[in-house]
Every structure is written in C-alpha cells, then in structure tokens.
Short mmCIF file of N, CA and C in Angstrom, two decimals:
data_model
loop_
_atom_site.label_atom_id
_atom_site.label_comp_id
_atom_site.label_asym_id
_atom_site.label_seq_id
_atom_site.Cartn_x
_atom_site.Cartn_y
_atom_site.Cartn_z
N UNK A 1 -74.74 36.54 -29.45
CA UNK A 1 -74.46 35.51 -30.45
C UNK A 1 -73.66 36.08 -31.61
N UNK A 2 -73.31 37.34 -31.55
CA UNK A 2 -72.45 37.93 -32.58
C UNK A 2 -73.02 37.82 -33.98
N UNK A 3 -74.33 37.96 -34.15
CA UNK A 3 -74.96 37.96 -35.46
C UNK A 3 -74.90 36.62 -36.19
N UNK A 4 -74.67 35.55 -35.50
CA UNK A 4 -74.66 34.23 -36.11
C UNK A 4 -76.08 33.81 -36.51
N UNK A 5 -76.16 33.02 -37.56
CA UNK A 5 -77.41 32.39 -37.96
C UNK A 5 -77.33 30.93 -37.51
N UNK A 6 -78.36 30.48 -36.82
CA UNK A 6 -78.44 29.08 -36.40
C UNK A 6 -79.36 28.40 -37.40
N UNK A 7 -78.85 27.35 -38.04
CA UNK A 7 -79.64 26.68 -39.07
C UNK A 7 -79.17 25.25 -39.26
N UNK A 8 -80.02 24.43 -39.91
CA UNK A 8 -79.58 23.07 -40.25
C UNK A 8 -78.58 23.11 -41.40
N UNK A 9 -77.75 22.08 -41.47
CA UNK A 9 -76.85 21.97 -42.61
C UNK A 9 -77.68 21.70 -43.87
N UNK A 10 -77.08 22.02 -45.00
CA UNK A 10 -77.70 21.74 -46.30
C UNK A 10 -76.95 20.60 -46.96
N UNK A 11 -77.61 19.90 -47.82
CA UNK A 11 -77.10 18.65 -48.38
C UNK A 11 -75.71 18.76 -49.00
N UNK A 12 -75.39 19.86 -49.66
CA UNK A 12 -74.11 19.98 -50.35
C UNK A 12 -72.97 20.56 -49.53
N UNK A 13 -73.16 20.76 -48.23
CA UNK A 13 -72.17 21.45 -47.41
C UNK A 13 -71.19 20.50 -46.71
N UNK A 14 -70.92 19.38 -47.31
CA UNK A 14 -70.09 18.36 -46.65
C UNK A 14 -68.68 18.83 -46.34
N UNK A 15 -68.11 19.69 -47.18
CA UNK A 15 -66.73 20.15 -46.91
C UNK A 15 -66.67 20.98 -45.63
N UNK A 16 -67.69 21.81 -45.39
CA UNK A 16 -67.72 22.59 -44.16
C UNK A 16 -68.02 21.70 -42.96
N UNK A 17 -68.86 20.68 -43.15
CA UNK A 17 -69.11 19.72 -42.07
C UNK A 17 -67.80 19.05 -41.68
N UNK A 18 -67.05 18.62 -42.66
CA UNK A 18 -65.76 17.95 -42.40
C UNK A 18 -64.80 18.90 -41.70
N UNK A 19 -64.68 20.12 -42.18
CA UNK A 19 -63.75 21.09 -41.60
C UNK A 19 -64.07 21.36 -40.14
N UNK A 20 -65.35 21.54 -39.82
CA UNK A 20 -65.72 21.82 -38.43
C UNK A 20 -65.48 20.60 -37.54
N UNK A 21 -65.73 19.41 -38.06
CA UNK A 21 -65.47 18.20 -37.28
C UNK A 21 -63.97 18.04 -36.99
N UNK A 22 -63.14 18.29 -37.98
CA UNK A 22 -61.69 18.20 -37.78
C UNK A 22 -61.25 19.24 -36.75
N UNK A 23 -61.79 20.45 -36.83
CA UNK A 23 -61.46 21.48 -35.84
C UNK A 23 -61.86 21.02 -34.44
N UNK A 24 -63.02 20.38 -34.31
CA UNK A 24 -63.47 19.88 -33.02
C UNK A 24 -62.52 18.82 -32.48
N UNK A 25 -62.08 17.94 -33.36
CA UNK A 25 -61.20 16.85 -32.93
C UNK A 25 -59.79 17.32 -32.62
N UNK A 26 -59.44 18.52 -33.04
CA UNK A 26 -58.14 19.12 -32.71
C UNK A 26 -58.19 19.91 -31.40
N UNK A 27 -59.37 20.12 -30.88
CA UNK A 27 -59.54 20.89 -29.65
C UNK A 27 -58.87 20.14 -28.49
N UNK A 28 -58.24 20.84 -27.55
CA UNK A 28 -57.61 20.17 -26.41
C UNK A 28 -58.58 19.29 -25.60
N UNK A 29 -59.87 19.61 -25.60
CA UNK A 29 -60.85 18.82 -24.84
C UNK A 29 -61.40 17.63 -25.63
N UNK A 30 -60.93 17.42 -26.84
CA UNK A 30 -61.49 16.37 -27.70
C UNK A 30 -61.43 14.98 -27.06
N UNK A 31 -60.39 14.72 -26.29
CA UNK A 31 -60.24 13.40 -25.68
C UNK A 31 -61.36 13.02 -24.73
N UNK A 32 -62.00 14.02 -24.10
CA UNK A 32 -63.13 13.72 -23.21
C UNK A 32 -64.45 14.19 -23.81
N UNK A 33 -64.41 14.70 -25.03
CA UNK A 33 -65.63 15.21 -25.65
C UNK A 33 -66.14 14.34 -26.80
N UNK A 34 -65.25 13.63 -27.46
CA UNK A 34 -65.65 12.88 -28.65
C UNK A 34 -65.12 11.45 -28.60
N UNK A 35 -65.83 10.57 -29.27
CA UNK A 35 -65.43 9.16 -29.32
C UNK A 35 -64.60 8.86 -30.56
N UNK A 36 -64.35 9.86 -31.39
CA UNK A 36 -63.60 9.71 -32.63
C UNK A 36 -62.29 10.48 -32.51
N UNK A 37 -61.27 10.03 -33.22
CA UNK A 37 -60.00 10.75 -33.24
C UNK A 37 -59.87 11.56 -34.52
N UNK A 38 -58.98 12.53 -34.47
CA UNK A 38 -58.70 13.33 -35.66
C UNK A 38 -58.19 12.44 -36.79
N UNK A 39 -57.32 11.50 -36.45
CA UNK A 39 -56.75 10.60 -37.47
C UNK A 39 -57.84 9.80 -38.17
N UNK A 40 -58.80 9.28 -37.40
CA UNK A 40 -59.89 8.52 -38.00
C UNK A 40 -60.73 9.39 -38.93
N UNK A 41 -61.04 10.61 -38.48
CA UNK A 41 -61.84 11.51 -39.31
C UNK A 41 -61.12 11.90 -40.59
N UNK A 42 -59.81 12.18 -40.47
CA UNK A 42 -59.04 12.54 -41.67
C UNK A 42 -58.94 11.39 -42.66
N UNK A 43 -59.02 10.17 -42.17
CA UNK A 43 -58.92 9.00 -43.03
C UNK A 43 -60.20 8.64 -43.76
N UNK A 44 -61.29 9.31 -43.44
CA UNK A 44 -62.56 8.98 -44.08
C UNK A 44 -62.63 9.58 -45.49
N UNK A 45 -63.18 8.83 -46.44
CA UNK A 45 -63.28 9.34 -47.82
C UNK A 45 -64.35 10.43 -47.93
N UNK A 46 -64.27 11.21 -48.98
CA UNK A 46 -65.26 12.27 -49.22
C UNK A 46 -66.68 11.72 -49.22
N UNK A 47 -66.87 10.52 -49.74
CA UNK A 47 -68.22 9.93 -49.79
C UNK A 47 -68.81 9.80 -48.39
N UNK A 48 -67.99 9.51 -47.38
CA UNK A 48 -68.48 9.43 -46.01
C UNK A 48 -69.07 10.77 -45.58
N UNK A 49 -68.32 11.84 -45.81
CA UNK A 49 -68.76 13.18 -45.40
C UNK A 49 -69.99 13.61 -46.19
N UNK A 50 -70.04 13.26 -47.45
CA UNK A 50 -71.21 13.59 -48.27
C UNK A 50 -72.46 12.88 -47.74
N UNK A 51 -72.34 11.59 -47.43
CA UNK A 51 -73.47 10.83 -46.90
C UNK A 51 -73.88 11.34 -45.52
N UNK A 52 -72.89 11.61 -44.70
CA UNK A 52 -73.17 12.11 -43.34
C UNK A 52 -73.94 13.42 -43.41
N UNK A 53 -73.51 14.32 -44.27
CA UNK A 53 -74.16 15.62 -44.40
C UNK A 53 -75.56 15.47 -44.98
N UNK A 54 -75.70 14.65 -45.99
CA UNK A 54 -77.02 14.43 -46.58
C UNK A 54 -77.98 13.87 -45.54
N UNK A 55 -77.53 12.90 -44.76
CA UNK A 55 -78.38 12.29 -43.75
C UNK A 55 -78.79 13.23 -42.63
N UNK A 56 -77.97 14.25 -42.38
CA UNK A 56 -78.26 15.20 -41.30
C UNK A 56 -78.94 16.47 -41.79
N UNK A 57 -79.26 16.53 -43.08
CA UNK A 57 -79.83 17.74 -43.65
C UNK A 57 -81.34 17.66 -43.86
N UNK A 58 -81.91 16.47 -43.82
CA UNK A 58 -83.35 16.31 -44.03
C UNK A 58 -83.81 14.97 -43.47
N UNK A 59 -85.11 14.80 -43.41
CA UNK A 59 -85.65 13.55 -42.90
C UNK A 59 -85.76 13.55 -41.38
N UNK A 60 -86.09 12.38 -40.83
CA UNK A 60 -86.34 12.25 -39.40
C UNK A 60 -85.15 11.68 -38.63
N UNK A 61 -84.24 10.98 -39.25
CA UNK A 61 -83.22 10.23 -38.53
C UNK A 61 -82.20 11.10 -37.81
N UNK A 62 -81.86 12.24 -38.38
CA UNK A 62 -80.84 13.10 -37.79
C UNK A 62 -80.97 14.51 -38.33
N UNK A 63 -80.48 15.47 -37.53
CA UNK A 63 -80.41 16.85 -38.01
C UNK A 63 -79.20 17.49 -37.38
N UNK A 64 -78.39 18.15 -38.20
CA UNK A 64 -77.20 18.85 -37.73
C UNK A 64 -77.46 20.34 -37.81
N UNK A 65 -77.25 21.03 -36.70
CA UNK A 65 -77.41 22.48 -36.64
C UNK A 65 -76.04 23.13 -36.49
N UNK A 66 -75.87 24.24 -37.20
CA UNK A 66 -74.60 24.96 -37.15
C UNK A 66 -74.87 26.43 -36.81
N UNK A 67 -73.83 27.10 -36.31
CA UNK A 67 -73.86 28.54 -36.08
C UNK A 67 -72.95 29.16 -37.13
N UNK A 68 -73.56 29.91 -38.04
CA UNK A 68 -72.82 30.49 -39.17
C UNK A 68 -72.65 32.00 -38.95
N UNK A 69 -71.40 32.45 -38.97
CA UNK A 69 -71.08 33.87 -38.81
C UNK A 69 -71.42 34.62 -40.10
N UNK A 70 -71.52 35.95 -40.03
CA UNK A 70 -71.83 36.74 -41.23
C UNK A 70 -70.84 36.52 -42.39
N UNK A 71 -69.59 36.16 -42.07
CA UNK A 71 -68.62 35.92 -43.14
C UNK A 71 -68.67 34.50 -43.69
N UNK A 72 -69.63 33.70 -43.21
CA UNK A 72 -69.78 32.33 -43.70
C UNK A 72 -69.05 31.28 -42.88
N UNK A 73 -68.26 31.70 -41.90
CA UNK A 73 -67.54 30.75 -41.05
C UNK A 73 -68.52 30.01 -40.15
N UNK A 74 -68.32 28.71 -40.03
CA UNK A 74 -69.12 27.92 -39.09
C UNK A 74 -68.35 27.87 -37.77
N UNK A 75 -68.99 28.34 -36.70
CA UNK A 75 -68.32 28.43 -35.41
C UNK A 75 -68.82 27.46 -34.35
N UNK A 76 -69.89 26.75 -34.64
CA UNK A 76 -70.42 25.83 -33.63
C UNK A 76 -71.36 24.83 -34.30
N UNK A 77 -71.62 23.75 -33.57
CA UNK A 77 -72.33 22.62 -34.15
C UNK A 77 -72.97 21.75 -33.08
N UNK A 78 -74.10 21.17 -33.39
CA UNK A 78 -74.70 20.09 -32.60
C UNK A 78 -75.49 19.22 -33.57
N UNK A 79 -75.53 17.92 -33.28
CA UNK A 79 -76.27 16.97 -34.10
C UNK A 79 -77.31 16.29 -33.21
N UNK A 80 -78.52 16.14 -33.73
CA UNK A 80 -79.56 15.36 -33.05
C UNK A 80 -79.73 14.06 -33.82
N UNK A 81 -79.51 12.94 -33.15
CA UNK A 81 -79.81 11.63 -33.72
C UNK A 81 -81.13 11.18 -33.11
N UNK A 82 -82.03 10.66 -33.93
CA UNK A 82 -83.29 10.15 -33.40
C UNK A 82 -83.12 8.67 -33.12
N UNK A 83 -83.45 8.30 -31.88
CA UNK A 83 -83.36 6.91 -31.45
C UNK A 83 -84.78 6.40 -31.21
N UNK A 84 -85.15 5.36 -31.91
CA UNK A 84 -86.51 4.81 -31.79
C UNK A 84 -86.55 3.73 -30.71
N UNK A 85 -87.64 3.69 -29.98
CA UNK A 85 -87.84 2.68 -28.94
C UNK A 85 -87.67 1.29 -29.56
N UNK A 86 -87.01 0.41 -28.80
CA UNK A 86 -86.81 -0.96 -29.26
C UNK A 86 -85.52 -1.17 -30.03
N UNK A 87 -84.72 -0.11 -30.18
CA UNK A 87 -83.44 -0.24 -30.87
C UNK A 87 -82.31 -0.24 -29.84
N UNK A 88 -81.08 -0.31 -30.32
CA UNK A 88 -79.90 -0.31 -29.46
C UNK A 88 -79.13 0.99 -29.68
N UNK A 89 -78.70 1.62 -28.60
CA UNK A 89 -77.98 2.89 -28.67
C UNK A 89 -76.50 2.71 -28.97
N UNK A 90 -75.80 3.83 -29.07
CA UNK A 90 -74.38 3.81 -29.45
C UNK A 90 -73.49 3.17 -28.39
N UNK A 91 -73.99 3.04 -27.17
CA UNK A 91 -73.22 2.36 -26.12
C UNK A 91 -73.79 0.97 -25.84
N UNK A 92 -74.48 0.40 -26.82
CA UNK A 92 -75.10 -0.93 -26.72
C UNK A 92 -76.17 -1.01 -25.64
N UNK A 93 -76.78 0.12 -25.32
CA UNK A 93 -77.86 0.13 -24.34
C UNK A 93 -79.21 0.03 -25.06
N UNK A 94 -80.19 -0.56 -24.40
CA UNK A 94 -81.53 -0.66 -24.96
C UNK A 94 -82.19 0.72 -24.96
N UNK A 95 -82.79 1.07 -26.09
CA UNK A 95 -83.53 2.32 -26.19
C UNK A 95 -84.98 1.99 -25.85
N UNK A 96 -85.46 2.56 -24.76
CA UNK A 96 -86.79 2.21 -24.25
C UNK A 96 -87.89 3.17 -24.69
N UNK A 97 -87.52 4.40 -25.09
CA UNK A 97 -88.51 5.40 -25.52
C UNK A 97 -88.01 6.07 -26.79
N UNK A 98 -88.93 6.67 -27.53
CA UNK A 98 -88.54 7.47 -28.69
C UNK A 98 -87.88 8.73 -28.15
N UNK A 99 -86.65 8.99 -28.61
CA UNK A 99 -85.89 10.10 -28.04
C UNK A 99 -84.90 10.67 -29.04
N UNK A 100 -84.45 11.88 -28.76
CA UNK A 100 -83.35 12.47 -29.48
C UNK A 100 -82.08 12.26 -28.69
N UNK A 101 -80.96 12.25 -29.38
CA UNK A 101 -79.65 12.08 -28.74
C UNK A 101 -78.73 13.15 -29.32
N UNK A 102 -78.31 14.10 -28.49
CA UNK A 102 -77.41 15.15 -28.94
C UNK A 102 -75.98 14.63 -28.94
N UNK A 103 -75.29 14.83 -30.04
CA UNK A 103 -73.89 14.42 -30.18
C UNK A 103 -73.13 15.52 -30.93
N UNK A 104 -71.81 15.42 -30.91
CA UNK A 104 -70.98 16.32 -31.70
C UNK A 104 -71.03 17.78 -31.27
N UNK A 105 -71.34 18.05 -30.01
CA UNK A 105 -71.42 19.44 -29.54
C UNK A 105 -70.03 20.06 -29.59
N UNK A 106 -69.92 21.17 -30.31
CA UNK A 106 -68.62 21.86 -30.41
C UNK A 106 -68.84 23.34 -30.68
N UNK A 107 -68.08 24.16 -29.98
CA UNK A 107 -68.01 25.60 -30.22
C UNK A 107 -66.54 25.97 -30.30
N UNK A 108 -66.17 26.68 -31.35
CA UNK A 108 -64.77 27.11 -31.46
C UNK A 108 -64.38 27.89 -30.20
N UNK A 109 -63.15 27.70 -29.71
CA UNK A 109 -62.75 28.33 -28.44
C UNK A 109 -63.00 29.83 -28.37
N UNK A 110 -62.77 30.55 -29.45
CA UNK A 110 -62.95 32.00 -29.42
C UNK A 110 -64.42 32.42 -29.35
N UNK A 111 -65.34 31.49 -29.53
CA UNK A 111 -66.78 31.78 -29.47
C UNK A 111 -67.44 31.26 -28.20
N UNK A 112 -66.69 30.55 -27.37
CA UNK A 112 -67.27 29.99 -26.15
C UNK A 112 -67.73 31.11 -25.22
N UNK A 113 -68.87 30.89 -24.60
CA UNK A 113 -69.44 31.90 -23.72
C UNK A 113 -70.23 32.97 -24.43
N UNK A 114 -70.39 32.85 -25.74
CA UNK A 114 -71.08 33.88 -26.52
C UNK A 114 -72.58 33.62 -26.70
N UNK A 115 -73.06 32.47 -26.20
CA UNK A 115 -74.48 32.14 -26.36
C UNK A 115 -74.77 31.19 -27.51
N UNK A 116 -73.73 30.81 -28.27
CA UNK A 116 -73.97 29.92 -29.40
C UNK A 116 -74.47 28.54 -28.97
N UNK A 117 -73.93 28.01 -27.89
CA UNK A 117 -74.36 26.68 -27.46
C UNK A 117 -75.83 26.72 -27.07
N UNK A 118 -76.24 27.73 -26.33
CA UNK A 118 -77.65 27.86 -25.96
C UNK A 118 -78.53 27.93 -27.20
N UNK A 119 -78.13 28.75 -28.17
CA UNK A 119 -78.93 28.90 -29.40
C UNK A 119 -79.01 27.59 -30.18
N UNK A 120 -77.89 26.87 -30.26
CA UNK A 120 -77.90 25.58 -30.95
C UNK A 120 -78.80 24.57 -30.23
N UNK A 121 -78.71 24.52 -28.90
CA UNK A 121 -79.54 23.59 -28.14
C UNK A 121 -81.02 23.94 -28.29
N UNK A 122 -81.34 25.23 -28.29
CA UNK A 122 -82.74 25.63 -28.49
C UNK A 122 -83.25 25.16 -29.84
N UNK A 123 -82.44 25.32 -30.88
CA UNK A 123 -82.84 24.87 -32.22
C UNK A 123 -82.98 23.35 -32.25
N UNK A 124 -82.04 22.65 -31.63
CA UNK A 124 -82.08 21.18 -31.63
C UNK A 124 -83.32 20.68 -30.89
N UNK A 125 -83.63 21.27 -29.75
CA UNK A 125 -84.82 20.85 -29.00
C UNK A 125 -86.09 21.21 -29.74
N UNK A 126 -86.15 22.39 -30.32
CA UNK A 126 -87.34 22.79 -31.09
C UNK A 126 -87.60 21.79 -32.21
N UNK A 127 -86.55 21.41 -32.95
CA UNK A 127 -86.72 20.42 -34.01
C UNK A 127 -87.16 19.09 -33.43
N UNK A 128 -86.54 18.67 -32.34
CA UNK A 128 -86.90 17.39 -31.72
C UNK A 128 -88.37 17.35 -31.32
N UNK A 129 -88.86 18.40 -30.72
CA UNK A 129 -90.26 18.43 -30.27
C UNK A 129 -91.21 18.54 -31.44
N UNK A 130 -90.74 18.98 -32.60
CA UNK A 130 -91.63 19.11 -33.77
C UNK A 130 -91.91 17.76 -34.44
N UNK A 131 -91.12 16.75 -34.12
CA UNK A 131 -91.31 15.44 -34.75
C UNK A 131 -92.56 14.77 -34.21
N UNK A 132 -93.30 14.15 -35.11
CA UNK A 132 -94.54 13.47 -34.73
C UNK A 132 -94.52 12.03 -35.20
N UNK A 133 -95.41 11.26 -34.64
CA UNK A 133 -95.68 9.88 -35.08
C UNK A 133 -94.44 9.02 -35.24
N UNK A 134 -93.78 8.66 -34.19
CA UNK A 134 -94.07 9.01 -32.81
C UNK A 134 -93.30 10.25 -32.36
N UNK A 135 -93.90 10.93 -31.42
CA UNK A 135 -93.25 12.10 -30.84
C UNK A 135 -92.10 11.63 -29.93
N UNK A 136 -91.07 12.46 -29.83
CA UNK A 136 -89.96 12.14 -28.95
C UNK A 136 -90.33 12.48 -27.50
N UNK A 137 -90.02 11.56 -26.59
CA UNK A 137 -90.35 11.76 -25.18
C UNK A 137 -89.30 12.57 -24.43
N UNK A 138 -88.07 12.54 -24.94
CA UNK A 138 -87.00 13.26 -24.27
C UNK A 138 -85.86 13.43 -25.26
N UNK A 139 -84.90 14.27 -24.88
CA UNK A 139 -83.64 14.40 -25.61
C UNK A 139 -82.55 14.13 -24.58
N UNK A 140 -81.59 13.32 -24.98
CA UNK A 140 -80.51 12.97 -24.05
C UNK A 140 -79.16 13.28 -24.67
N UNK A 141 -78.16 13.17 -23.84
CA UNK A 141 -76.77 13.28 -24.28
C UNK A 141 -75.92 12.57 -23.25
N UNK A 142 -74.70 12.29 -23.62
CA UNK A 142 -73.74 11.71 -22.69
C UNK A 142 -72.58 12.67 -22.55
N UNK A 143 -72.01 12.72 -21.36
CA UNK A 143 -70.85 13.56 -21.11
C UNK A 143 -69.83 12.74 -20.32
N UNK A 144 -68.58 12.84 -20.73
CA UNK A 144 -67.49 12.15 -20.05
C UNK A 144 -67.41 12.64 -18.61
N UNK A 145 -67.19 11.73 -17.69
CA UNK A 145 -67.15 12.09 -16.27
C UNK A 145 -66.10 13.15 -15.95
N UNK A 146 -65.09 13.32 -16.78
CA UNK A 146 -64.06 14.33 -16.55
C UNK A 146 -64.29 15.63 -17.32
N UNK A 147 -65.43 15.75 -17.99
CA UNK A 147 -65.73 16.95 -18.77
C UNK A 147 -66.69 17.83 -17.96
N UNK A 148 -66.16 18.38 -16.87
CA UNK A 148 -66.96 19.17 -15.96
C UNK A 148 -67.55 20.42 -16.57
N UNK A 149 -66.83 21.07 -17.46
CA UNK A 149 -67.34 22.29 -18.08
C UNK A 149 -68.61 21.99 -18.86
N UNK A 150 -68.58 20.93 -19.67
CA UNK A 150 -69.75 20.57 -20.47
C UNK A 150 -70.91 20.15 -19.54
N UNK A 151 -70.62 19.33 -18.54
CA UNK A 151 -71.67 18.88 -17.63
C UNK A 151 -72.34 20.06 -16.94
N UNK A 152 -71.57 21.04 -16.54
CA UNK A 152 -72.13 22.22 -15.88
C UNK A 152 -73.06 22.99 -16.82
N UNK A 153 -72.65 23.13 -18.08
CA UNK A 153 -73.53 23.79 -19.06
C UNK A 153 -74.83 23.02 -19.23
N UNK A 154 -74.73 21.71 -19.40
CA UNK A 154 -75.94 20.90 -19.62
C UNK A 154 -76.91 21.05 -18.45
N UNK A 155 -76.40 21.05 -17.24
CA UNK A 155 -77.27 21.23 -16.07
C UNK A 155 -77.90 22.62 -16.07
N UNK A 156 -77.12 23.65 -16.36
CA UNK A 156 -77.67 25.01 -16.41
C UNK A 156 -78.76 25.12 -17.47
N UNK A 157 -78.60 24.40 -18.57
CA UNK A 157 -79.58 24.47 -19.65
C UNK A 157 -80.87 23.73 -19.28
N UNK A 158 -80.79 22.79 -18.33
CA UNK A 158 -81.99 22.08 -17.91
C UNK A 158 -81.92 20.56 -18.04
N UNK A 159 -80.80 20.05 -18.51
CA UNK A 159 -80.61 18.60 -18.55
C UNK A 159 -80.33 18.09 -17.14
N UNK A 160 -80.82 16.88 -16.84
CA UNK A 160 -80.58 16.29 -15.53
C UNK A 160 -79.95 14.91 -15.70
N UNK A 161 -79.04 14.58 -14.82
CA UNK A 161 -78.42 13.26 -14.84
C UNK A 161 -79.50 12.22 -14.57
N UNK A 162 -79.47 11.13 -15.34
CA UNK A 162 -80.49 10.09 -15.21
C UNK A 162 -80.06 8.95 -14.30
N UNK A 163 -78.77 8.88 -14.00
CA UNK A 163 -78.24 7.77 -13.21
C UNK A 163 -77.58 6.70 -14.07
N UNK A 164 -77.76 6.79 -15.39
CA UNK A 164 -77.12 5.83 -16.28
C UNK A 164 -75.68 6.27 -16.54
N UNK A 165 -74.74 5.37 -16.35
CA UNK A 165 -73.33 5.61 -16.67
C UNK A 165 -72.85 4.39 -17.44
N UNK A 166 -72.13 4.65 -18.52
CA UNK A 166 -71.64 3.57 -19.37
C UNK A 166 -70.13 3.71 -19.55
N UNK A 167 -69.42 2.61 -19.77
CA UNK A 167 -67.98 2.70 -20.00
C UNK A 167 -67.69 3.42 -21.32
N UNK A 168 -66.61 4.18 -21.33
CA UNK A 168 -66.15 4.82 -22.56
C UNK A 168 -65.51 3.72 -23.41
N UNK A 169 -65.95 3.56 -24.67
CA UNK A 169 -65.43 2.47 -25.48
C UNK A 169 -63.90 2.43 -25.60
N UNK A 170 -63.26 3.59 -25.61
CA UNK A 170 -61.81 3.64 -25.76
C UNK A 170 -61.07 3.57 -24.43
N UNK A 171 -61.82 3.63 -23.30
CA UNK A 171 -61.22 3.59 -21.97
C UNK A 171 -62.24 3.01 -20.99
N UNK A 172 -62.29 1.69 -20.86
CA UNK A 172 -63.32 1.06 -20.02
C UNK A 172 -63.28 1.47 -18.55
N UNK A 173 -62.20 2.10 -18.10
CA UNK A 173 -62.14 2.57 -16.72
C UNK A 173 -62.83 3.92 -16.53
N UNK A 174 -63.13 4.60 -17.64
CA UNK A 174 -63.81 5.90 -17.59
C UNK A 174 -65.29 5.70 -17.90
N UNK A 175 -66.09 6.68 -17.52
CA UNK A 175 -67.54 6.59 -17.71
C UNK A 175 -68.08 7.78 -18.47
N UNK A 176 -69.12 7.52 -19.26
CA UNK A 176 -69.95 8.55 -19.88
C UNK A 176 -71.25 8.58 -19.07
N UNK A 177 -71.66 9.77 -18.66
CA UNK A 177 -72.84 9.96 -17.82
C UNK A 177 -73.98 10.49 -18.70
N UNK A 178 -75.14 9.85 -18.58
CA UNK A 178 -76.30 10.28 -19.38
C UNK A 178 -77.04 11.41 -18.67
N UNK A 179 -77.40 12.42 -19.46
CA UNK A 179 -78.26 13.52 -19.02
C UNK A 179 -79.45 13.54 -19.96
N UNK A 180 -80.60 13.94 -19.45
CA UNK A 180 -81.80 14.00 -20.30
C UNK A 180 -82.61 15.26 -20.02
N UNK A 181 -83.33 15.66 -21.06
CA UNK A 181 -84.23 16.82 -20.99
C UNK A 181 -85.59 16.30 -21.43
N UNK A 182 -86.58 16.29 -20.52
CA UNK A 182 -87.88 15.72 -20.88
C UNK A 182 -88.66 16.62 -21.83
N UNK A 183 -89.55 16.00 -22.59
CA UNK A 183 -90.44 16.75 -23.47
C UNK A 183 -91.31 17.66 -22.61
N UNK A 184 -91.40 18.92 -22.97
CA UNK A 184 -92.27 19.83 -22.19
C UNK A 184 -93.73 19.37 -22.24
N UNK A 185 -94.42 19.56 -21.15
CA UNK A 185 -95.85 19.23 -21.09
C UNK A 185 -96.62 20.21 -21.95
N UNK A 186 -97.59 19.68 -22.66
CA UNK A 186 -98.38 20.53 -23.56
C UNK A 186 -99.31 21.46 -22.81
#
C-alpha cells in the first residue's frame, strides 16, 4: 500500500474531494466507470462540493474513504451510500433491504495493483457492518457490463453477481450489473 493511510474524509476537505473526482472523471475508463461527466463536475459550485464532503464525513447516510499518501496526496477513493429498505435506488429500483452501496471507486493509474482498492473496500465494509439499528444486510455495487477489469476485482474480493441488470441512464442499450457482498454471519 506504499504507506498510505486509509481514512474517512473530513468535513473541510472539499477541495481535495473535488480534485480527486475530477481526476477520476478524466481517466480513460471513466465512460464505463462513472455516471457523471467531467464537464458536469467542473460546472458544480463550491457549495455542492462542500455539502457533498460534509455529508460523507459523518453520520449514517454516507461515508467516503480515501487513501492518503505520506505527502498528503489522495490516490484512491470509495464512497458508501446507505440505502434504507423501502426507498428507491439510483437506478429507480426498489430497495428491499437495508444495505450499503459502493460508488465512486477510483484509484489513480500509477497506484493500481498496489493494494489500495482492497484496503479501501475493507474500510468501507468494516464501517458498513458497524452500523446498527438497522444493521445493513449487504453491501452492493454496480459495474458497467464492459468494465471487465473492475468486475474481475469485485469477484476476487468476494462480491457476487445478483442477477440484477439495469440500463445505463446515459446509454439504454448498455447495462450495469449488480454485485453484492453479504453481511458476515456473527
């Protein structure tokens, strides 16, 4: 992991959150990895990034984890969104159980294969399982059908395809495939 610290974002770190998101959206794989464009992200006001960071730094609704290098550079990121049973998901699907939803997975190209993704996922799952009343039954994510590299990592980590596939909002002919990781038995 190259001496990186894996930790949640802090409320005032919105500029670094924005910078890492823009870097992710500039990645060649962004078209099959993210539902947002670089142009849309660049057009958002500072207040958006401040609110996004504040919301992901504390509370139950979301948590953003980053991999911070010794020099302070952020090299990787994952966000856990908490989805409560009885609500509607980001793809307009019914949420049937209390669950976490991993989004925004990104590792800078020069850090890929270094173990940062595994460390981020471990932190995200640990936080997800720590939530109580109600406890989360699983953590899920979606991967574009053409993002084989990401899908292979998710399977190696222990996520399994659930059989749910939804149209990509920006390309109805393409599909996002759901993978899930069940809550470990006590």
